[in-house]
Amino acid sequence: MQATQTPTLAYAATSPAAALAPYALERRAPGQLDVAMDILYCGVCHSDLHTARNEWGGTIYPVVPGHEIVGRVTAVGSLVTKFKVGDTVGVGCMVDSCQHCKPCTDGLEQYCDKGFTGTYNGPEQGSGANTYGGYSSSIVVRESFVLRVSHGAAELAAVAPLLCAGITTYSPLMQWKVGPGHKVGIVGLGGLGHMGVKIAAAMGAHVVLFTTSADKRADALRMGASEVVISKNADEMAAHAGSFDFILNTVAAPHDLDAFLVLLKLDGTMTLVGAPASPHPSPGVFNLIMKRRRLAGSLIGGIKETQEMLDFCAAHGIVSDIEVIRMAEINTAYERMLKSDVKYRFVIDMATLKAGA
Ligand code: NAP
Ligand code: ZN
């Protein structure tokens, strides 16, 4: 018998200027290697906003954002071995990749030579069809892009942001071997930044949080930062000149990178994960060459590493600090995110979409 598609409630933007609004779509019938799930919670990433408003270009409308998904399995294909109906699972920023190229076989699907399939804004491998993300009641995802969630039932809403904010900070911290004895800076205390503080602290680093928001100081210290620097204060910044092993910059807007590069010591690295719509002013070359400093970038993380990150966070009792919202509050949440007024991640309770609340 031919399995049928599942009608799914969602929220979509239909143009860069349009508010997100209810939208009906169909999920594919699960194939042999697919996992179907009801979405319980979906985090709200700044990338959702960049994409909904076409700030990076290339948005295909209607767009259903959302790539920090925690769900419960409702059906599995006949060849699925890792999951069964009723399991609590996660889906992050990717739902597929070519699976054959060197990055894919090395577990670095985010750098797939053919381009990975985003959880939203596609394109699907082969068909090229658009994909629709987690601001929806259900989703169907290839088994190899589904993650196991081992946190307790009461923490599931706060686990959702780990699927993007968690892995995007964990991956570069691992890549640059952050650990005890390292002085590590995290720039920006938003969704990504607050996960960066918690994870770097759990890795044993001495963590310094750089913020433009003086009122976030106490929260940063509670999350594991040893020091907080108000980045607008030149004297506070100068006190840290030439002292950092590694800085992770999560800021979502263009800003002066030199102010942070001069804080790195010999061979220190600053990795950019924030992805502003327009470029940063070019950094001064002398700040790089004088101490052989490095400026790097990093994109989310592979599936194997995402599972590692979820297990690391479960073992260390790490979840996101969240504000749970109703689906209908998403447009207000976007406006607050633009004002850096997020403590520290909005998470949509998807039951409110089904209930039409
Ligand atoms: P967010 O919650 O809005 O946090 C961004 C933080 O940056 C703000 O809370 C604020 O922190 C700081 N900030 C904002 N505007 C600033 C400005 N003009 N100058 C200095 N600091 C400013 O955003 P997010 O969800 O963490 O995402 C951050 C960025 O990472 C976005 O561009 C997003 O698209 C990108 N991203 C990249 C990846 C990747 O794979 N590389 C993955 C996910 C997201 P303070 O108040 O503490 O200053
Ligand atoms: Zn994201």
XYZ file of C-alpha atoms and ligand atoms in Angstrom:
406
model
C 0.000 0.000 0.000
C 1.254 3.484 -0.861
C 1.827 5.478 2.340
C 0.335 8.944 2.229
C 1.756 12.366 2.947
C 1.033 13.977 6.294
C -0.695 17.354 6.424
C 1.398 19.551 8.712
C 0.715 22.866 10.362
C 3.538 25.384 10.113
C 4.493 29.040 10.275
C 6.051 30.585 7.187
C 7.282 33.891 5.836
C 6.084 34.526 2.275
C 8.385 37.487 1.519
C 11.313 39.300 3.191
C 9.006 41.933 4.670
C 6.141 39.630 5.656
C 5.489 38.602 9.245
C 5.500 34.860 9.818
C 1.966 33.456 9.605
C 0.197 30.056 9.625
C 0.957 27.895 6.610
C -0.154 24.366 5.669
C 2.296 21.904 4.117
C 2.617 18.170 3.467
C 5.430 16.008 4.842
C 6.563 13.118 2.665
C 5.527 9.608 3.621
C 8.509 8.091 5.494
C 10.761 6.090 3.169
C 12.662 2.964 4.222
C 15.441 5.001 5.845
C 13.276 7.796 7.256
C 12.190 8.740 10.759
C 8.903 10.638 11.184
C 8.410 12.689 14.323
C 6.033 15.074 16.019
C 7.910 18.240 16.916
C 7.720 19.064 20.619
C 9.966 22.133 20.732
C 11.895 24.269 18.278
C 14.518 26.867 19.204
C 14.658 30.258 17.491
C 18.094 30.919 15.966
C 19.243 34.282 14.613
C 19.844 32.416 11.325
C 16.061 31.859 11.135
C 15.603 35.623 11.153
C 18.443 36.246 8.648
C 16.804 33.694 6.309
C 13.161 34.731 6.788
C 14.164 38.295 5.855
C 16.497 37.170 3.030
C 19.419 38.979 4.662
C 21.911 36.486 3.209
C 20.141 36.274 -0.177
C 18.886 33.000 -1.664
C 15.789 32.511 0.479
C 13.089 30.498 -1.277
C 9.578 31.563 -0.268
C 7.501 30.483 1.468
C 10.169 29.684 4.074
C 9.425 27.689 7.230
C 12.436 28.335 9.512
C 13.535 26.285 12.531
C 16.562 24.014 12.939
C 16.719 23.350 16.671
C 14.199 20.539 16.847
C 13.316 18.114 19.626
C 10.640 15.618 18.694
C 9.057 12.268 19.445
C 9.240 9.493 16.860
C 5.850 8.540 15.377
C 6.946 6.153 12.601
C 10.128 4.620 11.213
C 10.950 3.150 7.809
C 11.543 -0.596 7.411
C 15.345 -0.250 7.274
C 15.693 2.110 10.261
C 17.713 0.481 13.050
C 18.661 3.261 15.470
C 15.220 4.613 16.415
C 11.777 3.311 17.293
C 8.349 4.833 17.791
C 8.244 6.847 21.037
C 11.955 7.769 21.140
C 12.909 11.368 21.947
C 15.106 12.681 19.166
C 16.760 15.814 17.849
C 17.264 17.363 14.422
C 19.651 20.241 13.790
C 20.579 22.367 10.790
C 20.991 19.553 8.247
C 18.653 16.809 7.033
C 20.819 15.304 4.294
C 24.080 15.498 2.316
C 25.645 13.546 -0.574
C 27.146 10.986 1.891
C 29.946 10.122 -0.575
C 32.440 12.991 -0.711
C 35.490 13.206 1.569
C 33.923 15.671 4.052
C 30.773 13.494 4.324
C 32.716 10.266 4.872
C 34.871 12.102 7.435
C 31.726 13.036 9.402
C 31.861 16.654 8.251
C 28.543 16.715 6.382
C 28.258 20.476 6.938
C 31.145 20.881 4.493
C 29.707 18.414 1.904
C 31.302 19.091 -1.497
C 27.855 19.119 -3.089
C 26.339 21.276 -0.360
C 24.327 19.847 2.532
C 20.537 19.926 2.590
C 19.443 22.500 5.136
C 16.584 21.606 7.440
C 14.894 24.561 5.769
C 15.515 26.363 2.485
C 16.684 23.018 0.939
C 17.498 21.890 -1.612
C 16.708 18.181 -1.205
C 19.400 15.863 -2.615
C 18.372 14.693 -6.080
C 14.980 16.365 -6.454
C 16.203 19.853 -5.573
C 12.875 20.468 -3.839
C 12.682 22.995 -1.035
C 12.761 21.842 2.602
C 10.628 23.175 5.429
C 11.937 23.493 8.968
C 10.914 23.096 12.554
C 8.312 25.830 13.010
C 5.856 23.024 12.269
C 4.027 20.180 13.951
C 5.901 17.272 12.337
C 8.891 16.441 10.138
C 10.342 13.442 8.289
C 14.137 13.090 8.319
C 16.626 10.531 7.034
C 17.774 8.357 9.963
C 21.435 9.303 9.608
C 20.581 12.961 10.373
C 18.517 12.205 13.496
C 20.173 12.519 16.928
C 19.550 10.663 20.182
C 18.466 12.852 23.107
C 19.319 11.481 26.536
C 18.461 14.486 28.729
C 15.489 14.091 31.087
C 11.895 14.737 30.025
C 11.675 18.001 31.993
C 14.625 19.467 30.061
C 13.510 18.870 26.496
C 12.576 22.473 25.679
C 15.983 23.616 26.933
C 17.743 20.887 24.919
C 16.376 22.136 21.572
C 18.918 25.010 21.228
C 21.793 22.544 21.572
C 20.961 21.323 18.053
C 22.356 24.535 16.538
C 23.671 26.930 19.207
C 25.256 24.027 21.116
C 27.032 22.354 18.207
C 28.084 25.633 16.564
C 30.038 26.547 19.684
C 31.152 23.032 20.701
C 32.712 22.271 17.292
C 35.225 25.166 17.142
C 36.040 24.765 20.857
C 36.950 21.134 20.091
C 38.740 22.005 16.844
C 41.012 24.437 18.709
C 41.445 21.972 21.603
C 40.156 24.266 24.321
C 40.719 22.907 27.814
C 42.291 23.493 31.224
C 44.989 26.168 31.191
C 43.444 28.012 28.223
C 42.176 31.563 28.407
C 39.129 31.646 26.141
C 36.993 34.621 25.126
C 33.371 34.353 24.034
C 32.038 37.440 22.236
C 28.296 38.116 22.608
C 25.916 36.610 25.150
C 23.040 35.558 22.893
C 21.876 32.090 21.890
C 25.252 30.905 20.627
C 27.347 32.886 23.096
C 25.678 31.596 26.230
C 26.153 28.013 25.043
C 29.787 28.859 24.284
C 30.294 30.099 27.852
C 28.750 26.975 29.378
C 30.564 24.512 27.123
C 33.993 26.198 27.312
C 33.688 26.345 31.108
C 32.749 22.637 31.211
C 35.852 21.905 29.103
C 37.904 23.460 31.900
C 38.927 26.743 30.248
C 39.203 30.128 31.948
C 36.295 31.872 30.209
C 35.993 35.607 29.643
C 32.683 36.856 28.249
C 32.685 39.995 26.092
C 29.344 41.748 25.962
C 27.840 45.044 24.891
C 25.084 44.593 27.507
C 26.285 45.445 31.029
C 23.129 43.925 32.526
C 24.171 40.429 31.350
C 27.215 40.348 33.667
C 25.653 38.370 36.525
C 24.123 35.820 34.152
C 27.452 35.229 32.417
C 29.194 34.588 35.740
C 26.405 32.187 36.768
C 26.836 30.302 33.469
C 30.521 29.709 34.100
C 32.425 32.779 32.916
C 35.296 33.697 35.235
C 35.369 37.319 34.037
C 33.080 39.644 32.098
C 34.361 42.510 29.928
C 32.125 45.265 28.598
C 33.494 45.444 25.065
C 32.557 49.118 24.610
C 34.929 50.039 27.468
C 38.420 50.559 25.970
C 40.210 50.385 29.342
C 38.601 47.066 30.245
C 39.574 45.715 26.814
C 43.172 46.984 27.033
C 43.686 45.152 30.324
C 43.444 41.855 28.373
C 45.786 42.760 25.460
C 47.814 39.840 24.089
C 46.468 37.320 26.614
C 43.973 34.972 24.903
C 44.611 31.522 23.453
C 41.274 31.464 21.648
C 38.297 33.748 21.053
C 34.919 32.581 19.710
C 33.012 35.463 18.146
C 29.228 34.930 17.918
C 28.130 38.482 17.118
C 25.358 38.754 14.512
C 26.265 42.291 13.331
C 29.309 43.823 11.587
C 31.831 45.219 14.066
C 35.527 46.050 14.553
C 37.388 42.712 14.693
C 40.708 44.404 15.533
C 39.384 45.241 19.001
C 39.409 41.468 19.671
C 42.365 40.346 17.520
C 44.750 42.459 19.630
C 43.650 40.470 22.681
C 45.096 37.220 21.235
C 48.557 36.092 22.283
C 51.227 34.626 19.985
C 49.590 31.996 17.725
C 46.167 32.747 19.183
C 43.044 32.238 17.049
C 39.749 34.045 16.777
C 37.027 31.972 15.123
C 33.985 33.718 13.686
C 30.670 31.898 13.880
C 28.396 34.962 13.782
C 27.221 35.524 10.211
C 26.180 39.171 9.730
C 24.251 40.198 6.640
C 27.025 42.616 5.598
C 30.816 42.238 6.023
C 32.877 43.308 9.024
C 35.323 46.140 8.337
C 38.553 44.475 7.172
C 40.925 43.715 10.073
C 44.352 45.407 10.142
C 46.996 43.039 8.742
C 49.629 44.112 11.278
C 47.515 42.833 14.157
C 47.652 39.405 12.516
C 51.287 39.262 11.411
C 52.920 40.676 14.518
C 51.918 37.729 16.720
C 51.158 35.150 13.987
C 47.493 35.422 14.991
C 44.818 33.557 13.074
C 41.313 34.588 12.049
C 39.132 31.572 11.277
C 35.541 30.521 10.659
C 33.412 27.521 11.561
C 30.065 26.141 10.387
C 27.791 24.215 12.796
C 29.242 20.672 13.211
C 28.940 17.189 11.698
C 26.339 14.643 12.794
C 28.790 12.466 14.751
C 30.104 15.526 16.566
C 26.558 16.772 17.217
C 25.793 13.472 18.976
C 29.024 13.822 20.943
C 28.000 17.353 21.949
C 24.528 16.209 23.083
C 26.096 13.433 25.156
C 28.728 15.845 26.557
C 25.981 18.300 27.567
C 23.884 15.529 29.147
C 26.913 14.316 31.107
C 27.741 17.847 32.314
C 24.143 18.869 33.047
C 24.225 21.553 30.344
C 21.073 22.893 28.721
C 20.163 26.269 27.264
C 18.664 29.147 29.288
C 15.351 29.610 27.550
C 12.175 31.594 27.337
C 9.378 29.375 26.056
C 7.031 31.139 23.649
C 3.826 30.331 21.793
C 4.121 29.901 18.034
C 2.021 33.032 17.525
C 4.643 35.077 19.444
C 7.383 34.440 16.894
C 7.304 37.877 15.264
C 7.697 39.645 18.616
C 10.526 37.248 19.450
C 12.349 38.275 16.248
C 12.061 41.967 17.169
C 13.425 41.265 20.656
C 16.290 39.227 19.199
C 17.292 42.242 17.084
C 17.594 44.284 20.283
C 19.827 41.621 21.923
C 16.910 41.114 24.318
C 16.992 37.304 24.508
C 17.689 35.464 27.742
C 19.093 33.486 26.115
C 17.140 31.518 23.555
C 13.497 31.588 22.575
C 12.014 28.106 22.224
C 8.610 27.520 20.648
C 6.309 25.083 22.452
C 4.883 23.371 19.400
C 1.767 22.246 21.268
C 0.673 25.883 20.898
C 0.704 25.521 17.105
C -1.554 22.497 17.184
C -3.832 24.198 19.684
C -3.880 27.351 17.532
C -2.998 29.296 20.691
P 21.597 36.249 19.093
O 20.935 35.374 20.087
O 20.866 37.404 18.516
O 22.977 36.746 19.780
C 23.863 37.625 19.162
C 24.563 38.445 20.256
O 25.524 39.277 19.618
C 23.648 39.410 20.985
O 22.958 38.819 22.048
C 24.628 40.468 21.468
O 25.272 40.031 22.649
C 25.666 40.490 20.377
N 25.421 41.609 19.452
C 24.341 41.821 18.670
N 24.492 42.941 17.946
C 25.698 43.429 18.249
C 26.447 44.555 17.815
N 25.941 45.413 16.914
N 27.681 44.724 18.315
C 28.181 43.875 19.223
N 27.495 42.796 19.686
C 26.285 42.591 19.206
O 22.074 35.421 17.822
P 22.537 33.863 17.732
O 21.347 33.026 17.437
O 23.426 33.561 18.881
O 23.382 33.901 16.380
C 24.550 34.709 16.288
C 25.065 34.719 14.867
O 25.596 33.434 14.554
C 24.005 34.996 13.794
O 24.577 35.797 12.781
C 23.682 33.622 13.257
O 23.168 33.619 11.948
C 25.041 32.989 13.311
N 25.058 31.522 13.311
C 26.120 30.936 12.694
C 26.226 29.560 12.713
C 27.422 28.901 12.095
O 27.358 27.717 11.819
N 28.519 29.613 11.929
C 25.234 28.788 13.326
C 24.175 29.432 13.942
C 24.090 30.800 13.941
P 25.611 41.060 23.849
O 24.303 41.661 24.255
O 26.202 40.167 24.872
O 26.582 42.058 23.293
Zn 21.009 28.145 13.954
